[in-house]
XYZ file of C-alpha atoms in Angstrom:
665
model
C -32.905 -1.771 -24.252
C -36.243 -0.897 -22.556
C -36.350 -4.329 -20.875
C -32.824 -3.812 -19.603
C -33.761 -0.427 -18.085
C -36.878 -1.911 -16.449
C -34.737 -4.649 -14.935
C -32.300 -2.100 -13.469
C -35.134 -0.052 -11.926
C -36.808 -3.167 -10.503
C -33.502 -4.214 -8.959
C -32.988 -0.765 -7.418
C -36.547 -0.735 -5.960
C -36.108 -4.207 -4.431
C -32.752 -3.298 -2.924
C -34.173 -0.051 -1.578
C -37.022 -1.926 0.163
C -34.571 -4.451 1.622
C -32.271 -1.637 2.687
C -35.124 0.229 4.403
C -36.100 -2.881 6.337
C -32.563 -3.472 7.486
C -32.024 0.186 8.377
C -35.111 0.124 10.593
C -33.257 -2.363 12.807
C -29.929 -0.530 12.764
C -28.676 1.759 15.508
C -25.814 4.200 14.961
C -23.928 6.002 17.715
C -21.751 8.854 16.451
C -18.478 9.088 18.357
C -17.309 12.603 17.493
C -17.617 14.455 20.794
C -15.660 14.426 24.009
C -12.249 13.384 22.696
C -8.978 14.228 24.432
C -5.386 13.839 23.273
C -1.832 13.908 24.536
C 1.669 13.079 23.459
C 2.398 9.467 24.394
C 4.358 9.464 27.649
C 2.976 12.791 28.859
C 0.447 13.004 31.688
C -1.771 15.961 30.770
C -4.688 15.522 28.389
C -6.110 18.283 26.168
C -9.404 18.727 24.323
C -9.371 17.265 20.806
C -11.584 17.692 17.763
C -12.733 14.664 15.779
C -12.622 14.547 12.797
C -9.281 16.329 12.935
C -5.506 15.997 13.179
C -2.879 16.541 15.839
C -1.517 19.817 14.431
C -4.964 21.426 14.578
C -5.526 20.133 18.107
C -2.180 21.507 19.257
C -2.989 24.847 17.648
C -6.476 25.074 19.195
C -4.971 24.417 22.617
C -2.345 27.152 21.991
C 0.453 24.615 22.356
C 2.027 25.587 19.016
C 2.034 28.745 16.861
C 0.245 28.932 13.505
C 2.238 26.617 11.202
C 1.436 28.833 8.196
C 2.829 32.014 9.776
C 6.338 33.218 8.930
C 8.771 30.258 9.139
C 6.913 28.365 11.875
C 6.570 25.285 9.680
C 10.207 24.266 10.140
C 9.961 24.904 13.891
C 7.167 22.338 14.177
C 8.881 19.334 12.601
C 9.185 17.739 16.047
C 5.453 16.935 16.011
C 5.795 14.293 13.294
C 8.485 12.454 15.260
C 6.258 11.890 18.303
C 3.504 9.358 18.971
C 0.074 10.698 19.936
C -2.813 9.237 21.893
C -6.561 10.007 21.706
C -9.276 8.841 24.080
C -12.990 9.214 24.793
C -15.778 7.564 26.789
C -19.221 6.765 25.418
C -22.437 5.206 26.647
C -24.011 1.985 25.382
C -27.510 0.947 26.432
C -29.019 -2.512 26.747
C -31.024 -2.115 23.528
C -27.836 -1.598 21.541
C -26.164 -4.575 23.185
C -29.054 -6.831 22.151
C -28.129 -6.427 18.474
C -26.322 -9.403 16.931
C -23.472 -7.233 15.645
C -21.788 -4.086 16.934
C -19.150 -2.642 14.619
C -16.730 0.140 15.433
C -16.303 2.073 12.176
C -13.549 4.537 11.346
C -14.006 6.195 7.947
C -10.432 7.462 8.135
C -7.462 6.904 10.445
C -4.229 8.777 9.684
C -2.355 6.423 9.596
C -0.540 3.925 11.858
C -3.214 3.530 14.516
C -3.764 1.003 17.300
C -7.289 0.988 18.725
C -8.270 -0.236 22.198
C -11.814 -0.659 23.491
C -12.152 -1.153 27.239
C -8.406 -1.948 27.380
C -8.702 -4.655 24.701
C -6.795 -4.359 21.412
C -9.456 -4.394 18.675
C -7.793 -2.923 15.567
C -4.469 -2.082 13.959
C -4.735 0.274 10.978
C -2.068 1.236 8.448
C -3.849 3.008 5.592
C -5.257 6.541 5.639
C -7.431 5.815 2.602
C -9.394 2.823 3.892
C -12.488 2.541 6.003
C -11.781 0.350 9.036
C -14.548 -1.832 10.512
C -14.253 -4.230 13.409
C -16.942 -6.173 15.295
C -16.573 -5.223 18.955
C -19.732 -6.748 20.416
C -17.830 -9.010 22.781
C -15.867 -6.042 24.177
C -18.825 -3.704 24.777
C -20.630 -3.344 28.090
C -23.729 -1.565 29.315
C -22.971 1.952 30.492
C -19.576 3.620 30.068
C -17.122 2.295 27.467
C -13.597 3.621 26.961
C -12.030 4.043 23.521
C -8.321 4.782 22.961
C -6.493 5.320 19.660
C -2.686 5.471 19.658
C -0.966 6.916 16.585
C 2.592 5.955 15.802
C 4.760 8.496 13.981
C 4.383 7.828 10.244
C 7.736 9.493 9.608
C 9.496 7.201 12.076
C 7.801 4.124 10.617
C 8.689 4.863 6.985
C 12.259 5.782 7.926
C 12.541 2.432 9.695
C 11.060 0.498 6.763
C 13.391 2.185 4.289
C 16.410 1.467 6.472
C 15.353 -2.159 6.867
C 15.286 -2.576 3.064
C 18.841 -1.309 2.511
C 20.859 -1.674 0.320
C 17.695 -1.954 -1.812
C 16.261 1.537 -2.349
C 12.770 2.467 -3.536
C 12.848 5.920 -5.162
C 12.419 8.605 -4.266
C 11.468 9.007 -0.593
C 10.665 6.749 2.388
C 7.077 8.096 2.123
C 6.435 5.421 -0.541
C 6.133 2.754 2.149
C 3.001 4.238 3.709
C -0.528 4.589 2.380
C -0.885 8.162 3.497
C -1.326 11.462 1.659
C 2.097 11.911 0.091
C 1.977 15.716 0.166
C 2.040 15.509 3.980
C 5.750 14.761 3.592
C 6.277 18.074 1.778
C 5.993 19.076 -1.897
C 7.217 21.852 -4.161
C 4.145 23.901 -3.241
C 3.336 22.547 0.213
C 4.639 22.476 3.780
C 5.991 19.406 5.525
C 3.311 18.764 8.126
C 3.204 14.982 8.522
C -0.013 14.724 10.484
C -1.838 12.000 12.358
C -5.341 11.757 13.757
C -8.910 10.524 13.360
C -9.406 12.481 10.171
C -12.866 11.222 9.194
C -16.081 10.166 10.918
C -16.135 7.487 13.639
C -19.213 5.658 14.918
C -20.647 2.497 16.446
C -23.070 0.585 14.218
C -25.284 -2.011 15.880
C -27.539 -4.245 13.761
C -29.090 -7.650 13.332
C -29.045 -7.683 9.527
C -26.599 -5.667 7.481
C -28.103 -3.214 4.990
C -27.836 -4.291 1.358
C -25.120 -2.645 -0.690
C -26.355 0.120 -2.958
C -26.689 -1.137 -6.527
C -24.393 0.528 -9.043
C -25.908 1.589 -12.344
C -23.738 3.814 -14.587
C -25.403 7.172 -15.230
C -23.753 7.816 -18.575
C -21.488 6.233 -21.133
C -17.862 7.319 -20.868
C -15.153 6.461 -23.381
C -11.495 7.428 -23.545
C -10.597 7.283 -27.226
C -6.970 6.337 -27.875
C -6.787 5.444 -31.547
C -3.751 5.496 -33.878
C -3.990 8.160 -36.563
C -1.723 9.756 -39.153
C -0.161 12.021 -36.508
C 0.286 9.556 -33.650
C -2.461 8.436 -31.300
C -5.559 10.316 -30.122
C -6.483 10.955 -26.496
C -9.936 12.374 -25.888
C -13.128 11.748 -23.961
C -16.491 10.818 -25.437
C -19.458 11.215 -23.095
C -22.715 9.627 -24.236
C -21.209 9.363 -27.712
C -20.123 13.002 -27.979
C -16.478 14.099 -28.086
C -15.801 16.700 -25.383
C -12.919 19.177 -25.322
C -11.784 19.296 -21.697
C -10.884 22.669 -20.180
C -9.814 22.586 -16.598
C -7.182 22.375 -13.918
C -5.337 20.070 -11.586
C -6.674 19.912 -8.046
C -4.535 19.331 -4.949
C -5.854 19.045 -1.368
C -7.152 22.488 -0.419
C -5.474 22.499 2.989
C -2.421 20.941 4.566
C -4.650 20.443 7.623
C -7.623 18.624 6.155
C -10.034 19.215 9.033
C -10.176 22.876 8.004
C -12.096 21.967 4.857
C -15.742 22.871 5.420
C -18.605 22.586 2.942
C -18.339 26.323 2.433
C -14.665 26.002 1.493
C -15.432 23.187 -0.950
C -18.134 25.327 -2.538
C -15.680 28.187 -3.007
C -13.186 25.884 -4.691
C -15.560 24.079 -7.055
C -17.333 27.305 -7.961
C -13.955 28.868 -8.757
C -13.602 26.131 -11.387
C -17.136 26.446 -12.711
C -16.975 30.252 -12.844
C -13.719 29.992 -14.808
C -15.602 28.010 -17.501
C -13.899 24.735 -16.584
C -15.448 21.355 -17.309
C -12.762 19.106 -15.760
C -10.695 18.789 -12.599
C -7.892 16.269 -12.296
C -7.538 14.999 -8.709
C -3.772 14.709 -8.365
C -2.305 11.477 -7.010
C -0.232 12.866 -4.149
C -3.189 14.063 -2.106
C -6.391 12.365 -0.991
C -9.521 10.810 -2.399
C -11.749 13.798 -1.796
C -14.764 14.203 0.454
C -18.105 13.060 -0.966
C -19.327 16.640 -0.885
C -16.601 17.668 -3.320
C -17.863 15.130 -5.867
C -21.484 16.107 -5.142
C -20.574 19.647 -6.188
C -18.805 18.414 -9.316
C -21.915 16.368 -10.177
C -24.087 19.437 -9.628
C -22.017 21.887 -11.648
C -21.061 19.653 -14.556
C -17.362 19.329 -13.694
C -15.886 16.085 -15.028
C -13.391 14.460 -12.659
C -10.170 12.719 -13.663
C -9.391 10.671 -10.548
C -5.837 9.580 -9.841
C -5.196 6.839 -7.339
C -2.995 8.136 -4.538
C 0.483 7.524 -5.900
C 2.783 10.287 -7.104
C 6.289 10.439 -8.527
C 7.627 7.298 -6.873
C 7.970 3.542 -7.161
C 6.267 1.075 -4.822
C 7.076 -1.801 -2.455
C 6.284 -5.167 -3.997
C 5.513 -7.245 -0.914
C 2.197 -9.045 -0.442
C 1.113 -6.938 2.549
C 1.487 -3.706 0.558
C -0.434 -5.079 -2.435
C -3.200 -6.469 -0.208
C -3.489 -3.097 1.490
C -3.737 -1.237 -1.826
C -6.319 -3.736 -3.111
C -8.627 -2.995 -0.184
C -8.038 0.750 -0.642
C -8.861 0.653 -4.355
C -12.013 -1.400 -3.923
C -13.254 0.727 -1.031
C -12.617 4.045 -2.769
C -14.034 3.008 -6.143
C -17.170 1.622 -4.473
C -17.505 4.828 -2.459
C -17.092 7.104 -5.468
C -18.465 5.196 -8.464
C -21.990 6.585 -7.966
C -20.753 10.076 -8.831
C -21.503 10.732 -12.486
C -18.758 13.374 -12.570
C -15.951 10.797 -12.468
C -14.863 9.961 -16.019
C -11.453 8.328 -15.537
C -9.466 6.263 -13.063
C -5.704 6.790 -13.341
C -3.115 4.627 -11.597
C -0.612 7.295 -10.611
C 0.921 10.682 -11.271
C 4.260 10.693 -13.134
C 5.654 7.441 -11.708
C 6.184 5.827 -15.131
C 7.863 8.959 -16.463
C 9.928 9.311 -13.294
C 11.370 5.813 -13.525
C 12.318 6.268 -17.176
C 13.459 9.905 -17.199
C 14.402 11.257 -13.783
C 17.792 9.561 -13.544
C 17.139 7.533 -10.414
C 19.192 4.586 -11.588
C 22.316 6.740 -11.835
C 21.769 9.066 -8.861
C 21.015 6.142 -6.536
C 23.689 3.824 -7.954
C 20.978 1.287 -8.644
C 21.992 -2.215 -9.701
C 20.431 -3.708 -12.818
C 18.801 -6.358 -10.646
C 17.181 -3.771 -8.351
C 16.069 -1.662 -11.309
C 14.407 -4.691 -12.907
C 12.702 -5.625 -9.652
C 11.354 -2.079 -9.194
C 9.919 -2.010 -12.698
C 8.325 -5.451 -12.339
C 6.637 -4.407 -9.090
C 5.450 -1.217 -10.778
C 3.959 -3.111 -13.739
C 2.374 -5.688 -11.451
C 0.569 -2.987 -9.462
C -0.413 -0.356 -12.028
C -0.727 -2.317 -15.256
C -1.926 -5.689 -13.946
C -3.513 -5.463 -10.486
C -5.244 -2.075 -10.124
C -7.092 -2.254 -13.473
C -8.354 -5.712 -12.508
C -9.493 -4.519 -9.067
C -11.202 -1.475 -10.594
C -13.016 -3.563 -13.210
C -14.433 -5.831 -10.506
C -16.322 -2.903 -8.930
C -16.612 -0.401 -11.801
C -16.424 -1.861 -15.308
C -18.065 1.257 -16.772
C -15.181 3.747 -16.725
C -11.821 3.816 -18.517
C -8.530 3.319 -16.679
C -4.999 4.413 -17.568
C -1.928 3.266 -15.657
C -0.051 6.560 -15.363
C -0.153 10.213 -16.332
C 1.783 10.771 -18.534
C 3.363 7.793 -20.271
C 5.971 9.946 -22.030
C 7.976 12.749 -20.431
C 8.073 16.204 -22.025
C 11.597 15.596 -23.279
C 10.378 12.811 -25.586
C 8.804 13.384 -28.984
C 5.967 10.920 -28.300
C 4.766 13.229 -25.529
C 3.406 15.519 -28.250
C 1.886 12.896 -30.528
C 0.157 10.382 -28.243
C -1.296 10.022 -24.771
C -1.668 12.854 -22.306
C 1.327 15.091 -21.685
C 2.756 17.118 -18.840
C 4.556 19.939 -20.600
C 7.100 21.460 -18.234
C 9.460 22.906 -20.830
C 8.001 26.192 -19.637
C 8.966 26.711 -16.008
C 11.137 23.648 -15.297
C 12.925 23.805 -18.638
C 12.978 27.629 -18.649
C 11.713 27.549 -22.247
C 10.008 30.597 -23.718
C 6.211 30.662 -23.659
C 6.239 30.734 -27.471
C 7.733 27.210 -27.512
C 4.302 25.815 -26.657
C 3.320 26.395 -30.305
C 5.488 23.417 -31.246
C 5.039 21.438 -28.010
C 1.287 20.915 -27.767
C 0.241 17.327 -27.112
C -3.006 15.482 -27.753
C -4.236 16.223 -24.212
C -2.076 18.467 -22.019
C -2.882 17.416 -18.468
C -0.208 19.526 -16.741
C 1.552 22.820 -17.492
C 1.901 26.062 -15.612
C 3.690 29.209 -14.526
C 4.364 30.314 -10.971
C 3.282 33.526 -9.258
C 3.434 34.930 -5.772
C 0.339 34.620 -3.567
C -1.849 37.704 -3.355
C -0.129 40.511 -1.486
C -2.937 40.561 1.082
C -1.911 36.980 1.944
C 1.752 37.928 2.177
C 0.800 40.618 4.682
C -0.961 37.952 6.777
C 1.985 35.543 7.061
C 4.814 38.095 7.374
C 5.966 40.861 9.657
C 6.955 44.199 8.067
C 10.652 43.277 8.394
C 10.025 40.140 6.288
C 8.693 42.105 3.324
C 11.827 42.462 1.256
C 13.272 40.391 -1.581
C 14.292 37.689 -0.793
C 13.794 37.380 2.949
C 14.075 34.062 4.788
C 10.335 34.126 5.464
C 9.493 34.639 1.784
C 11.878 31.798 0.955
C 10.039 29.604 3.473
C 6.889 30.160 1.394
C 8.593 29.272 -1.894
C 9.034 25.495 -2.037
C 10.004 25.028 -5.695
C 13.653 24.306 -6.414
C 15.274 27.548 -7.632
C 11.778 29.023 -7.623
C 12.746 32.680 -7.391
C 15.551 32.207 -9.915
C 13.076 30.793 -12.426
C 10.534 33.537 -11.758
C 13.215 36.174 -12.216
C 14.358 34.567 -15.459
C 10.861 34.871 -16.919
C 10.377 38.381 -15.543
C 13.646 39.383 -17.213
C 12.482 38.092 -20.601
C 8.907 39.313 -20.483
C 8.596 42.277 -18.083
C 11.678 43.908 -16.533
C 15.469 43.603 -16.580
C 16.612 41.222 -13.866
C 19.151 43.793 -12.626
C 16.203 45.841 -11.350
C 14.345 43.033 -9.598
C 16.247 43.193 -6.308
C 15.353 46.882 -5.985
C 11.646 46.068 -6.138
C 9.168 46.258 -3.331
C 7.572 42.904 -2.551
C 4.169 44.338 -3.489
C 5.400 45.315 -6.968
C 7.221 42.018 -7.411
C 4.027 40.181 -6.481
C 2.057 42.194 -9.014
C 4.551 41.497 -11.830
C 4.699 37.740 -11.129
C 0.907 37.603 -11.297
C 0.970 39.529 -14.603
C 3.531 37.005 -15.840
C 1.285 34.098 -14.875
C -1.675 35.829 -16.569
C 0.298 36.394 -19.784
C 1.677 32.839 -19.812
C -1.559 30.953 -19.203
C -3.657 33.150 -21.496
C -1.318 32.353 -24.381
C -0.712 28.698 -23.565
C -4.445 27.979 -23.371
C -5.010 29.956 -26.552
C -2.384 27.887 -28.358
C -3.763 24.588 -27.023
C -7.323 25.386 -28.048
C -6.245 26.605 -31.480
C -4.923 23.107 -32.194
C -8.229 21.282 -31.652
C -9.159 18.599 -32.607
C -5.508 17.465 -32.602
C -5.459 18.652 -29.009
C -8.582 17.752 -27.007
C -7.756 18.858 -23.498
C -5.911 21.481 -21.468
C -5.620 21.181 -17.671
C -3.575 23.931 -16.043
C -1.414 23.168 -13.030
C -2.987 24.108 -10.613
C -6.393 25.357 -9.410
C -5.736 25.773 -5.691
C -3.251 25.968 -2.837
C -3.096 24.151 0.509
C -1.458 27.083 2.375
C -0.188 30.587 1.489
C 2.740 30.059 -0.885
C 4.378 31.082 -4.147
C 3.024 28.456 -6.521
C 1.420 27.638 -9.846
C -2.079 28.038 -8.390
C -4.495 30.438 -10.062
C -6.361 31.039 -6.796
C -5.057 32.189 -3.440
C -5.239 30.059 -0.298
C -6.866 32.830 1.741
C -10.581 33.080 0.968
C -9.892 31.259 -2.335
C -9.624 34.646 -3.999
C -8.576 34.746 -7.651
C -5.015 35.505 -8.626
C -4.537 37.401 -11.883
C -4.310 34.208 -13.939
C -7.777 33.067 -12.851
C -9.213 35.929 -14.889
C -7.012 34.955 -17.845
C -8.186 31.335 -17.635
C -11.835 32.354 -17.330
C -11.541 34.341 -20.552
C -9.489 31.704 -22.398
C -11.935 28.906 -21.498
C -15.002 30.685 -22.847
C -16.916 28.757 -25.496
C -18.572 31.796 -27.057
C -15.352 33.234 -28.468
C -11.998 32.127 -29.814
C -9.282 32.151 -27.146
C -6.927 35.043 -27.759
C -3.225 34.570 -28.459
C -1.077 37.683 -28.030
C 2.599 36.819 -27.797
C 3.906 40.371 -27.877
C 6.067 40.603 -24.779
C 4.864 43.202 -22.268
C 8.476 44.357 -21.934
C 8.324 45.554 -25.543
C 5.079 47.506 -25.261
C 5.205 51.312 -25.702
C 3.500 52.130 -22.381
C 2.391 55.645 -21.438
C 0.939 57.017 -18.226
C -2.730 55.942 -18.514
C -3.921 58.600 -16.028
C -6.547 56.314 -14.495
C -9.489 57.803 -12.627
C -12.248 55.968 -10.776
C -15.428 56.409 -8.799
C -17.812 54.174 -6.844
C -21.480 53.837 -7.653
C -23.398 51.283 -5.570
C -21.444 48.045 -5.712
C -19.535 49.048 -8.840
C -16.177 50.688 -9.358
C -16.214 52.715 -12.587
C -12.707 53.045 -14.036
C -11.516 55.210 -16.915
C -8.080 55.698 -18.466
C -7.045 58.648 -20.630
C -4.541 56.433 -22.469
C -4.430 52.633 -23.002
C -3.547 50.715 -19.835
C -2.275 47.146 -19.329
C -2.938 44.764 -16.426
C -5.038 47.187 -14.406
C -5.248 45.761 -10.897
C -8.028 46.867 -8.554
C -7.372 46.230 -4.874
C -9.957 46.895 -2.148
C -8.240 46.772 1.225
C -9.721 44.075 3.452
C -12.104 42.798 0.766
C -12.346 39.006 0.732
C -14.735 38.466 -2.177
C -14.263 38.179 -5.925
C -14.323 41.124 -8.316
C -16.195 40.733 -11.589
C -12.949 41.461 -13.450
C -9.351 42.316 -12.649
C -5.926 42.669 -14.267
C -7.790 43.894 -17.366
C -6.651 46.137 -20.188
C -8.375 49.515 -20.573
C -9.051 51.347 -23.800
C -8.417 55.089 -23.799
C -11.500 57.070 -22.819
C -13.737 54.027 -22.345
C -15.323 53.310 -18.961
C -14.979 49.887 -17.367
C -17.394 48.795 -14.636
C -16.104 46.380 -12.001
C -18.658 44.971 -9.579
C -17.985 43.584 -6.122
C -20.079 41.394 -3.828
C -21.995 43.021 -0.981
C -21.542 46.488 0.443
C -18.257 47.940 1.674
C -18.324 50.865 4.071
C -15.745 53.507 3.117
C -13.703 51.239 0.826
C -9.979 51.917 0.475
C -9.234 51.330 -3.194
C -5.854 51.162 -4.899
C -5.522 50.858 -8.676
C -2.248 49.773 -10.267
C -1.219 49.470 -13.920
C 1.826 47.969 -15.588
C 3.082 51.413 -16.569
C 3.192 52.616 -12.962
C 5.093 49.600 -11.655
C 7.668 49.488 -14.452
C 8.103 53.268 -14.347
C 9.128 53.069 -10.681
C 12.244 51.086 -11.630
C 13.457 52.899 -14.748
């Protein structure tokens, strides 16, 4: 063992020396500044930001309104149907031209891009998730060089590809034809903003000898234990020989416009997981392979990462070009990310296996037996045969599973083997209590919706929009029958549905957040009580990509906690047993708690004369995180709530469940 370690270190030292020597000869020219863009066919050019995307550039130039405000999203669908062109000039000196190789490198092009250098076609790209390199030495010249990137509408391309395939249909959306973030085509929590642009770094690399590839040495031993037992089949992680109970959440892209994600935003997001006592994030397969800085933070804070490949809820084309494209994507991304110790699992896709078997595509799409067989064979060939082989070639150290989950929540095996996505609550409208008999070996998805924080609602609405259920509020509720489902749960757990339509949006928001708090507190408590049968609980979802009614436990604006974040933080503690309290709030004998409060320094001291439930402290204009919120108060006992920084003349509003319900008696 010692000899083996010495060998690894010797190899790393040698490669480092070789790399240093090669780097001394390399010259890199960053190509981020001075870009302009226009719609293809138009004459006027506008300033562009790289890295970025067309929607952000249009917004910065005041050519479109904020897509997140009111119902602007649907008014901006024209953007995705147009082609867009970007250009810049850059200087190359004689020293650079003397190098044997000059490569133009795009770390990310979204997505169908044609690149011209000095009027010569040098690259055609068709995958958002690949790095694109092309040797352009023969096209460079001393002095000014002109670079142009033309983006073809991804929506138009996929529509054309789907039409070309008819009568053969690949479920469930033309988006499946393109290697692009699938959520850009809209999701049940996200807007439809099908972007394009140079979304990652771009540079010119000139060199004589290419730098050696960084050696990969696994930093820890990771095992996914799936062993038959008397109750079914286990599903749990062992890290360096120790079984670990995973407590965490599902992570989606944190913005619909990815260029908005700064290091500061990433820190807010990852810290929101760490501070909620999480030790795992599952990177969902309909988004992106995240920025390196995201994984750096997970490494730093001890957050294990379950990494999906970017496929979600759909089948795939089976042609050679598609498979070749995915192969290059997989190898590039695994090589890029394998050095991060936080990554503990590669997963082929999100819900595609379950979707094919349980979502009724064959019937709804009048699929022939021949087409159904072909679809399944292509699926197996990609996710069960090809991707695991490609992964093993570049990272043999980590486990791989083909899909999450293998069994849908309507099947008994979902609760006895593999990971499970339990959507009986919410989608199935089942009572929260049902989870007691529906807990799987590792529950990698479950959740309950809530409105975004009311401060966010105020930002994306006008006063006339703030009534139930206005068109603007509906535009920020993407889930099918979302309000109907919310109202169904409110009726059972908080307030008669006949009274809901009378409610102010602010009160409705408060009650939905209390509902989410109650639901997740109890679901997590039930999951954890069943360890070691159950060895993981990952709530859907940690974050939002815009202001919306969703299952997220944090708000899009400032990444502030929603009520359920505080419930999760408490339920994920290791120093106490997670509480289960299934008494429905609707049945509680509430009295006026007569809450009083005062401020001392950066603390709010709260006291209730009688017991109070779900006490919500709101500081107008405050964008930080309170030390606690939506808490219960004991009669006569002071509670101290701290806030970050100093607030001059704070406007504080304190709400309890009694007050809100009493307004609608």
